[in-house]
Amino acid sequence: MVAKILDGKSLAQKIQTKLQNQISEKVAQGKRAPGLAVLMVGDNPASAVYVRNKEKSCQKVGMESFSRHFSADATQEELEEAIAQLNQDERVDGILVQLPLPSHLDSVGLLLKILPEKDADGLHPYNLGKLVRQEKGLRSCTPAGVMEILKEYNIDIAGKKAVVVGRSILVGKPIALMLLEENATVTIAHSRTANLAEVTKDADILVAAVGKPEMITADMVKPGAVVIDVGINRIETSEGKGKLVGDVDYQAIKDIASYITPVPGGVGPMTVAMLLQNTYLSYLVSTEKVQS
């Protein structure tokens, strides 16, 4: 068996093309374009790449970008003031604080300052509460992207055993709730889980979201399982070159799984697509309020 590739890159392009058409239609009707604001602090090279990609994606679909770059010594008060201004700016539908932040800043405190209806990342407690209650709302981008991939490839979730390795509020917990919402039987595994390989080998759907390069090995995967790799880790090859790998040993597992996401080109592009989709959904609500 050779696993079928779950191509997140092509799906993300499909979603962005749909958004581009929807936005151009709204603009043709005389409405403003949606707006996304990304706040970046410092000069983290990886963050700079992510922000540039988000800005390019905004431009591609016809969204306005209101990115703001702060120096590494920016204060909590400066950022809170910037968020307050963006909350009041009617051109801005989505706000995102690019992580990681310098250690002197409180990322949770900043998240709480964003209006829930402008929470493009879907991580505000109000939006996470809606997820717990299975109510419509803005969903955390990376887990939402995973669910879109499963849907695109018609992978049956109901009644299946799903194991999520990782319990972060960014990915692990929300993806577990989303899988539960689709009637999977869900187990969350983590660093304290006893006999981890036994737990993961029981999974029909295995989601790896731990941030450890190639931690999930072939002996941890049930033959025919669907393997979703959320990890993006930069390692150095024996030639001294940088290389991106996931949390899954892709080469070993691609001959065991029925479906697998590659790294790069799997879940990563979907995160940005869901960010744009969340912003567009907020825009629709905002423009409906203005009309009414």
PDB file of N, CA, C and O in Angstrom, residues 50-112:
ATOM      1  N   TYR A  50       6.025  34.193   7.409  1.00  0.00           N
ATOM      2  CA  TYR A  50       4.589  33.933   7.555  1.00  0.00           C
ATOM      3  C   TYR A  50       3.773  35.188   7.266  1.00  0.00           C
ATOM      4  O   TYR A  50       2.754  35.136   6.572  1.00  0.00           O
ATOM      5  N   VAL A  51       4.215  36.324   7.797  1.00  0.00           N
ATOM      6  CA  VAL A  51       3.480  37.572   7.604  1.00  0.00           C
ATOM      7  C   VAL A  51       3.477  37.964   6.127  1.00  0.00           C
ATOM      8  O   VAL A  51       2.448  38.377   5.581  1.00  0.00           O
ATOM      9  N   ARG A  52       4.630  37.824   5.467  1.00  0.00           N
ATOM     10  CA  ARG A  52       4.705  38.135   4.031  1.00  0.00           C
ATOM     11  C   ARG A  52       3.748  37.246   3.232  1.00  0.00           C
ATOM     12  O   ARG A  52       3.069  37.702   2.318  1.00  0.00           O
ATOM     13  N   ASN A  53       3.706  35.959   3.592  1.00  0.00           N
ATOM     14  CA  ASN A  53       2.799  35.028   2.907  1.00  0.00           C
ATOM     15  C   ASN A  53       1.340  35.429   3.101  1.00  0.00           C
ATOM     16  O   ASN A  53       0.532  35.347   2.170  1.00  0.00           O
ATOM     17  N   LYS A  54       1.017  35.858   4.309  1.00  0.00           N
ATOM     18  CA  LYS A  54      -0.358  36.297   4.586  1.00  0.00           C
ATOM     19  C   LYS A  54      -0.699  37.552   3.797  1.00  0.00           C
ATOM     20  O   LYS A  54      -1.811  37.687   3.266  1.00  0.00           O
ATOM     21  N   GLU A  55       0.258  38.482   3.714  1.00  0.00           N
ATOM     22  CA  GLU A  55       0.034  39.708   2.949  1.00  0.00           C
ATOM     23  C   GLU A  55      -0.163  39.398   1.464  1.00  0.00           C
ATOM     24  O   GLU A  55      -1.056  39.944   0.819  1.00  0.00           O
ATOM     25  N   LYS A  56       0.663  38.485   0.937  1.00  0.00           N
ATOM     26  CA  LYS A  56       0.529  38.092  -0.479  1.00  0.00           C
ATOM     27  C   LYS A  56      -0.817  37.423  -0.730  1.00  0.00           C
ATOM     28  O   LYS A  56      -1.459  37.656  -1.761  1.00  0.00           O
ATOM     29  N   SER A  57      -1.230  36.575   0.215  1.00  0.00           N
ATOM     30  CA  SER A  57      -2.510  35.878   0.069  1.00  0.00           C
ATOM     31  C   SER A  57      -3.676  36.863   0.110  1.00  0.00           C
ATOM     32  O   SER A  57      -4.637  36.715  -0.652  1.00  0.00           O
ATOM     33  N   CYS A  58      -3.574  37.868   0.982  1.00  0.00           N
ATOM     34  CA  CYS A  58      -4.602  38.922   1.032  1.00  0.00           C
ATOM     35  C   CYS A  58      -4.719  39.605  -0.327  1.00  0.00           C
ATOM     36  O   CYS A  58      -5.817  39.780  -0.864  1.00  0.00           O
ATOM     37  N   GLN A  59      -3.569  39.988  -0.852  1.00  0.00           N
ATOM     38  CA  GLN A  59      -3.528  40.683  -2.142  1.00  0.00           C
ATOM     39  C   GLN A  59      -4.133  39.810  -3.242  1.00  0.00           C
ATOM     40  O   GLN A  59      -4.903  40.289  -4.089  1.00  0.00           O
ATOM     41  N   LYS A  60      -3.812  38.523  -3.217  1.00  0.00           N
ATOM     42  CA  LYS A  60      -4.276  37.593  -4.240  1.00  0.00           C
ATOM     43  C   LYS A  60      -5.800  37.497  -4.277  1.00  0.00           C
ATOM     44  O   LYS A  60      -6.401  37.444  -5.359  1.00  0.00           O
ATOM     45  N   VAL A  61      -6.434  37.468  -3.104  1.00  0.00           N
ATOM     46  CA  VAL A  61      -7.894  37.299  -3.074  1.00  0.00           C
ATOM     47  C   VAL A  61      -8.650  38.629  -3.080  1.00  0.00           C
ATOM     48  O   VAL A  61      -9.878  38.643  -3.124  1.00  0.00           O
ATOM     49  N   GLY A  62      -7.914  39.739  -3.029  1.00  0.00           N
ATOM     50  CA  GLY A  62      -8.568  41.050  -3.070  1.00  0.00           C
ATOM     51  C   GLY A  62      -8.910  41.635  -1.715  1.00  0.00           C
ATOM     52  O   GLY A  62      -9.755  42.523  -1.607  1.00  0.00           O
ATOM     53  N   MET A  63      -8.241  41.141  -0.663  1.00  0.00           N
ATOM     54  CA  MET A  63      -8.440  41.698   0.677  1.00  0.00           C
ATOM     55  C   MET A  63      -7.459  42.839   0.928  1.00  0.00           C
ATOM     56  O   MET A  63      -6.347  42.826   0.407  1.00  0.00           O
ATOM     57  N   GLU A  64      -7.893  43.786   1.750  1.00  0.00           N
ATOM     58  CA  GLU A  64      -6.988  44.846   2.204  1.00  0.00           C
ATOM     59  C   GLU A  64      -6.132  44.299   3.340  1.00  0.00           C
ATOM     60  O   GLU A  64      -6.620  43.571   4.213  1.00  0.00           O
ATOM     61  N   SER A  65      -4.845  44.638   3.329  1.00  0.00           N
ATOM     62  CA  SER A  65      -3.944  44.212   4.392  1.00  0.00           C
ATOM     63  C   SER A  65      -3.555  45.423   5.237  1.00  0.00           C
ATOM     64  O   SER A  65      -3.136  46.450   4.710  1.00  0.00           O
ATOM     65  N   PHE A  66      -3.734  45.296   6.550  1.00  0.00           N
ATOM     66  CA  PHE A  66      -3.418  46.394   7.467  1.00  0.00           C
ATOM     67  C   PHE A  66      -2.339  45.943   8.460  1.00  0.00           C
ATOM     68  O   PHE A  66      -2.461  46.138   9.664  1.00  0.00           O
ATOM     69  N   SER A  67      -1.295  45.311   7.939  1.00  0.00           N
ATOM     70  CA  SER A  67      -0.226  44.792   8.805  1.00  0.00           C
ATOM     71  C   SER A  67       0.509  45.929   9.504  1.00  0.00           C
ATOM     72  O   SER A  67       0.727  46.994   8.937  1.00  0.00           O
ATOM     73  N   ARG A  68       0.913  45.655  10.759  1.00  0.00           N
ATOM     74  CA  ARG A  68       1.710  46.613  11.527  1.00  0.00           C
ATOM     75  C   ARG A  68       2.888  45.886  12.155  1.00  0.00           C
ATOM     76  O   ARG A  68       2.727  44.820  12.752  1.00  0.00           O
ATOM     77  N   HIS A  69       4.081  46.476  11.990  1.00  0.00           N
ATOM     78  CA  HIS A  69       5.302  45.858  12.490  1.00  0.00           C
ATOM     79  C   HIS A  69       5.852  46.705  13.640  1.00  0.00           C
ATOM     80  O   HIS A  69       6.072  47.897  13.480  1.00  0.00           O
ATOM     81  N   PHE A  70       6.040  46.067  14.800  1.00  0.00           N
ATOM     82  CA  PHE A  70       6.545  46.757  15.985  1.00  0.00           C
ATOM     83  C   PHE A  70       7.956  46.280  16.302  1.00  0.00           C
ATOM     84  O   PHE A  70       8.319  45.132  16.013  1.00  0.00           O
ATOM     85  N   SER A  71       8.736  47.132  16.922  1.00  0.00           N
ATOM     86  CA  SER A  71      10.092  46.752  17.326  1.00  0.00           C
ATOM     87  C   SER A  71      10.020  45.711  18.443  1.00  0.00           C
ATOM     88  O   SER A  71       9.001  45.577  19.131  1.00  0.00           O
ATOM     89  N   ALA A  72      11.124  44.980  18.628  1.00  0.00           N
ATOM     90  CA  ALA A  72      11.170  43.889  19.616  1.00  0.00           C
ATOM     91  C   ALA A  72      10.943  44.381  21.041  1.00  0.00           C
ATOM     92  O   ALA A  72      10.536  43.607  21.917  1.00  0.00           O
ATOM     93  N   ASP A  73      11.187  45.680  21.306  1.00  0.00           N
ATOM     94  CA  ASP A  73      10.992  46.206  22.663  1.00  0.00           C
ATOM     95  C   ASP A  73       9.637  46.907  22.831  1.00  0.00           C
ATOM     96  O   ASP A  73       9.430  47.639  23.801  1.00  0.00           O
ATOM     97  N   ALA A  74       8.729  46.682  21.918  1.00  0.00           N
ATOM     98  CA  ALA A  74       7.383  47.272  22.039  1.00  0.00           C
ATOM     99  C   ALA A  74       6.733  46.822  23.351  1.00  0.00           C
ATOM    100  O   ALA A  74       6.942  45.693  23.813  1.00  0.00           O
ATOM    101  N   THR A  75       5.950  47.714  23.953  1.00  0.00           N
ATOM    102  CA  THR A  75       5.330  47.395  25.244  1.00  0.00           C
ATOM    103  C   THR A  75       3.944  46.773  25.052  1.00  0.00           C
ATOM    104  O   THR A  75       3.333  46.886  23.987  1.00  0.00           O
ATOM    105  N   GLN A  76       3.476  46.148  26.114  1.00  0.00           N
ATOM    106  CA  GLN A  76       2.130  45.584  26.128  1.00  0.00           C
ATOM    107  C   GLN A  76       1.102  46.679  25.836  1.00  0.00           C
ATOM    108  O   GLN A  76       0.150  46.476  25.080  1.00  0.00           O
ATOM    109  N   GLU A  77       1.322  47.851  26.427  1.00  0.00           N
ATOM    110  CA  GLU A  77       0.386  48.968  26.265  1.00  0.00           C
ATOM    111  C   GLU A  77       0.320  49.430  24.807  1.00  0.00           C
ATOM    112  O   GLU A  77      -0.777  49.722  24.294  1.00  0.00           O
ATOM    113  N   GLU A  78       1.477  49.488  24.140  1.00  0.00           N
ATOM    114  CA  GLU A  78       1.494  49.888  22.722  1.00  0.00           C
ATOM    115  C   GLU A  78       0.651  48.942  21.870  1.00  0.00           C
ATOM    116  O   GLU A  78      -0.132  49.374  21.025  1.00  0.00           O
ATOM    117  N   LEU A  79       0.821  47.666  22.112  1.00  0.00           N
ATOM    118  CA  LEU A  79       0.094  46.675  21.314  1.00  0.00           C
ATOM    119  C   LEU A  79      -1.402  46.682  21.643  1.00  0.00           C
ATOM    120  O   LEU A  79      -2.242  46.548  20.752  1.00  0.00           O
ATOM    121  N   GLU A  80      -1.716  46.847  22.920  1.00  0.00           N
ATOM    122  CA  GLU A  80      -3.128  46.916  23.306  1.00  0.00           C
ATOM    123  C   GLU A  80      -3.805  48.129  22.670  1.00  0.00           C
ATOM    124  O   GLU A  80      -4.957  48.050  22.231  1.00  0.00           O
ATOM    125  N   GLU A  81      -3.076  49.235  22.600  1.00  0.00           N
ATOM    126  CA  GLU A  81      -3.612  50.438  21.967  1.00  0.00           C
ATOM    127  C   GLU A  81      -3.832  50.210  20.470  1.00  0.00           C
ATOM    128  O   GLU A  81      -4.852  50.628  19.903  1.00  0.00           O
ATOM    129  N   ALA A  82      -2.890  49.542  19.828  1.00  0.00           N
ATOM    130  CA  ALA A  82      -3.024  49.233  18.395  1.00  0.00           C
ATOM    131  C   ALA A  82      -4.243  48.351  18.141  1.00  0.00           C
ATOM    132  O   ALA A  82      -5.008  48.572  17.196  1.00  0.00           O
ATOM    133  N   ILE A  83      -4.441  47.348  19.017  1.00  0.00           N
ATOM    134  CA  ILE A  83      -5.596  46.456  18.876  1.00  0.00           C
ATOM    135  C   ILE A  83      -6.893  47.234  19.081  1.00  0.00           C
ATOM    136  O   ILE A  83      -7.874  47.053  18.335  1.00  0.00           O
ATOM    137  N   ALA A  84      -6.907  48.133  20.069  1.00  0.00           N
ATOM    138  CA  ALA A  84      -8.102  48.948  20.325  1.00  0.00           C
ATOM    139  C   ALA A  84      -8.464  49.783  19.095  1.00  0.00           C
ATOM    140  O   ALA A  84      -9.650  49.902  18.738  1.00  0.00           O
ATOM    141  N   GLN A  85      -7.453  50.339  18.447  1.00  0.00           N
ATOM    142  CA  GLN A  85      -7.700  51.132  17.231  1.00  0.00           C
ATOM    143  C   GLN A  85      -8.261  50.261  16.107  1.00  0.00           C
ATOM    144  O   GLN A  85      -9.203  50.655  15.408  1.00  0.00           O
ATOM    145  N   LEU A  86      -7.694  49.068  15.944  1.00  0.00           N
ATOM    146  CA  LEU A  86      -8.160  48.161  14.894  1.00  0.00           C
ATOM    147  C   LEU A  86      -9.568  47.634  15.182  1.00  0.00           C
ATOM    148  O   LEU A  86     -10.357  47.403  14.263  1.00  0.00           O
ATOM    149  N   ASN A  87      -9.873  47.435  16.477  1.00  0.00           N
ATOM    150  CA  ASN A  87     -11.234  47.031  16.856  1.00  0.00           C
ATOM    151  C   ASN A  87     -12.269  48.048  16.375  1.00  0.00           C
ATOM    152  O   ASN A  87     -13.378  47.694  15.973  1.00  0.00           O
ATOM    153  N   GLN A  88     -11.878  49.334  16.428  1.00  0.00           N
ATOM    154  CA  GLN A  88     -12.800  50.416  16.062  1.00  0.00           C
ATOM    155  C   GLN A  88     -12.788  50.730  14.566  1.00  0.00           C
ATOM    156  O   GLN A  88     -13.664  51.428  14.070  1.00  0.00           O
ATOM    157  N   ASP A  89     -11.791  50.213  13.858  1.00  0.00           N
ATOM    158  CA  ASP A  89     -11.642  50.522  12.429  1.00  0.00           C
ATOM    159  C   ASP A  89     -12.617  49.668  11.617  1.00  0.00           C
ATOM    160  O   ASP A  89     -12.492  48.442  11.554  1.00  0.00           O
ATOM    161  N   GLU A  90     -13.570  50.319  10.977  1.00  0.00           N
ATOM    162  CA  GLU A  90     -14.610  49.589  10.241  1.00  0.00           C
ATOM    163  C   GLU A  90     -14.079  48.905   8.984  1.00  0.00           C
ATOM    164  O   GLU A  90     -14.748  48.052   8.399  1.00  0.00           O
ATOM    165  N   ARG A  91     -12.874  49.249   8.561  1.00  0.00           N
ATOM    166  CA  ARG A  91     -12.281  48.603   7.376  1.00  0.00           C
ATOM    167  C   ARG A  91     -11.649  47.261   7.729  1.00  0.00           C
ATOM    168  O   ARG A  91     -11.342  46.466   6.838  1.00  0.00           O
ATOM    169  N   VAL A  92     -11.454  47.014   9.018  1.00  0.00           N
ATOM    170  CA  VAL A  92     -10.750  45.808   9.480  1.00  0.00           C
ATOM    171  C   VAL A  92     -11.761  44.780   9.988  1.00  0.00           C
ATOM    172  O   VAL A  92     -12.531  45.045  10.910  1.00  0.00           O
ATOM    173  N   ASP A  93     -11.747  43.606   9.371  1.00  0.00           N
ATOM    174  CA  ASP A  93     -12.676  42.535   9.764  1.00  0.00           C
ATOM    175  C   ASP A  93     -11.994  41.444  10.570  1.00  0.00           C
ATOM    176  O   ASP A  93     -12.647  40.733  11.327  1.00  0.00           O
ATOM    177  N   GLY A  94     -10.672  41.300  10.387  1.00  0.00           N
ATOM    178  CA  GLY A  94      -9.931  40.275  11.106  1.00  0.00           C
ATOM    179  C   GLY A  94      -8.645  40.834  11.682  1.00  0.00           C
ATOM    180  O   GLY A  94      -7.980  41.659  11.044  1.00  0.00           O
ATOM    181  N   ILE A  95      -8.320  40.413  12.910  1.00  0.00           N
ATOM    182  CA  ILE A  95      -7.083  40.842  13.575  1.00  0.00           C
ATOM    183  C   ILE A  95      -6.344  39.596  14.043  1.00  0.00           C
ATOM    184  O   ILE A  95      -6.941  38.682  14.621  1.00  0.00           O
ATOM    185  N   LEU A  96      -5.032  39.591  13.791  1.00  0.00           N
ATOM    186  CA  LEU A  96      -4.198  38.461  14.187  1.00  0.00           C
ATOM    187  C   LEU A  96      -2.896  38.979  14.774  1.00  0.00           C
ATOM    188  O   LEU A  96      -2.254  39.853  14.191  1.00  0.00           O
ATOM    189  N   VAL A  97      -2.506  38.460  15.934  1.00  0.00           N
ATOM    190  CA  VAL A  97      -1.197  38.746  16.512  1.00  0.00           C
ATOM    191  C   VAL A  97      -0.277  37.584  16.154  1.00  0.00           C
ATOM    192  O   VAL A  97      -0.535  36.442  16.531  1.00  0.00           O
ATOM    193  N   GLN A  98       0.770  37.887  15.387  1.00  0.00           N
ATOM    194  CA  GLN A  98       1.692  36.839  14.930  1.00  0.00           C
ATOM    195  C   GLN A  98       2.534  36.318  16.103  1.00  0.00           C
ATOM    196  O   GLN A  98       3.204  37.083  16.768  1.00  0.00           O
ATOM    197  N   LEU A  99       2.487  35.010  16.320  1.00  0.00           N
ATOM    198  CA  LEU A  99       3.272  34.370  17.373  1.00  0.00           C
ATOM    199  C   LEU A  99       4.495  33.693  16.762  1.00  0.00           C
ATOM    200  O   LEU A  99       4.486  33.353  15.582  1.00  0.00           O
ATOM    201  N   PRO A 100       5.580  33.496  17.521  1.00  0.00           N
ATOM    202  CA  PRO A 100       5.730  33.834  18.941  1.00  0.00           C
ATOM    203  C   PRO A 100       6.053  35.309  19.145  1.00  0.00           C
ATOM    204  O   PRO A 100       6.561  35.981  18.242  1.00  0.00           O
ATOM    205  N   LEU A 101       5.744  35.786  20.367  1.00  0.00           N
ATOM    206  CA  LEU A 101       6.060  37.153  20.762  1.00  0.00           C
ATOM    207  C   LEU A 101       7.298  37.150  21.662  1.00  0.00           C
ATOM    208  O   LEU A 101       7.602  36.132  22.292  1.00  0.00           O
ATOM    209  N   PRO A 102       8.007  38.277  21.757  1.00  0.00           N
ATOM    210  CA  PRO A 102       9.090  38.386  22.735  1.00  0.00           C
ATOM    211  C   PRO A 102       8.585  38.049  24.138  1.00  0.00           C
ATOM    212  O   PRO A 102       7.403  38.274  24.453  1.00  0.00           O
ATOM    213  N   SER A 103       9.463  37.517  24.975  1.00  0.00           N
ATOM    214  CA  SER A 103       9.059  36.952  26.265  1.00  0.00           C
ATOM    215  C   SER A 103       8.425  37.962  27.228  1.00  0.00           C
ATOM    216  O   SER A 103       7.684  37.567  28.137  1.00  0.00           O
ATOM    217  N   HIS A 104       8.689  39.265  27.040  1.00  0.00           N
ATOM    218  CA  HIS A 104       8.130  40.244  27.979  1.00  0.00           C
ATOM    219  C   HIS A 104       6.663  40.565  27.694  1.00  0.00           C
ATOM    220  O   HIS A 104       6.024  41.282  28.467  1.00  0.00           O
ATOM    221  N   LEU A 105       6.119  40.026  26.614  1.00  0.00           N
ATOM    222  CA  LEU A 105       4.738  40.320  26.242  1.00  0.00           C
ATOM    223  C   LEU A 105       3.805  39.161  26.609  1.00  0.00           C
ATOM    224  O   LEU A 105       4.185  38.000  26.556  1.00  0.00           O
ATOM    225  N   ASP A 106       2.576  39.520  26.953  1.00  0.00           N
ATOM    226  CA  ASP A 106       1.550  38.552  27.348  1.00  0.00           C
ATOM    227  C   ASP A 106       0.635  38.301  26.148  1.00  0.00           C
ATOM    228  O   ASP A 106      -0.260  39.094  25.862  1.00  0.00           O
ATOM    229  N   SER A 107       0.872  37.183  25.439  1.00  0.00           N
ATOM    230  CA  SER A 107       0.105  36.903  24.217  1.00  0.00           C
ATOM    231  C   SER A 107      -1.375  36.646  24.515  1.00  0.00           C
ATOM    232  O   SER A 107      -2.252  37.067  23.753  1.00  0.00           O
ATOM    233  N   VAL A 108      -1.669  35.967  25.625  1.00  0.00           N
ATOM    234  CA  VAL A 108      -3.063  35.692  25.985  1.00  0.00           C
ATOM    235  C   VAL A 108      -3.789  36.993  26.301  1.00  0.00           C
ATOM    236  O   VAL A 108      -4.933  37.217  25.883  1.00  0.00           O
ATOM    237  N   GLY A 109      -3.100  37.883  27.026  1.00  0.00           N
ATOM    238  CA  GLY A 109      -3.687  39.182  27.351  1.00  0.00           C
ATOM    239  C   GLY A 109      -4.031  39.976  26.105  1.00  0.00           C
ATOM    240  O   GLY A 109      -5.075  40.638  26.037  1.00  0.00           O
ATOM    241  N   LEU A 110      -3.161  39.893  25.081  1.00  0.00           N
ATOM    242  CA  LEU A 110      -3.422  40.599  23.820  1.00  0.00           C
ATOM    243  C   LEU A 110      -4.588  39.973  23.075  1.00  0.00           C
ATOM    244  O   LEU A 110      -5.444  40.679  22.530  1.00  0.00           O
ATOM    245  N   LEU A 111      -4.640  38.648  23.065  1.00  0.00           N
ATOM    246  CA  LEU A 111      -5.744  37.947  22.397  1.00  0.00           C
ATOM    247  C   LEU A 111      -7.092  38.374  22.981  1.00  0.00           C
ATOM    248  O   LEU A 111      -8.065  38.593  22.254  1.00  0.00           O
ATOM    249  N   LEU A 112      -7.127  38.527  24.310  1.00  0.00           N
ATOM    250  CA  LEU A 112      -8.379  38.897  24.977  1.00  0.00           C
ATOM    251  C   LEU A 112      -8.829  40.314  24.626  1.00  0.00           C
ATOM    252  O   LEU A 112      -9.999  40.656  24.811  1.00  0.00           O
TER     253      LEU A 112
END
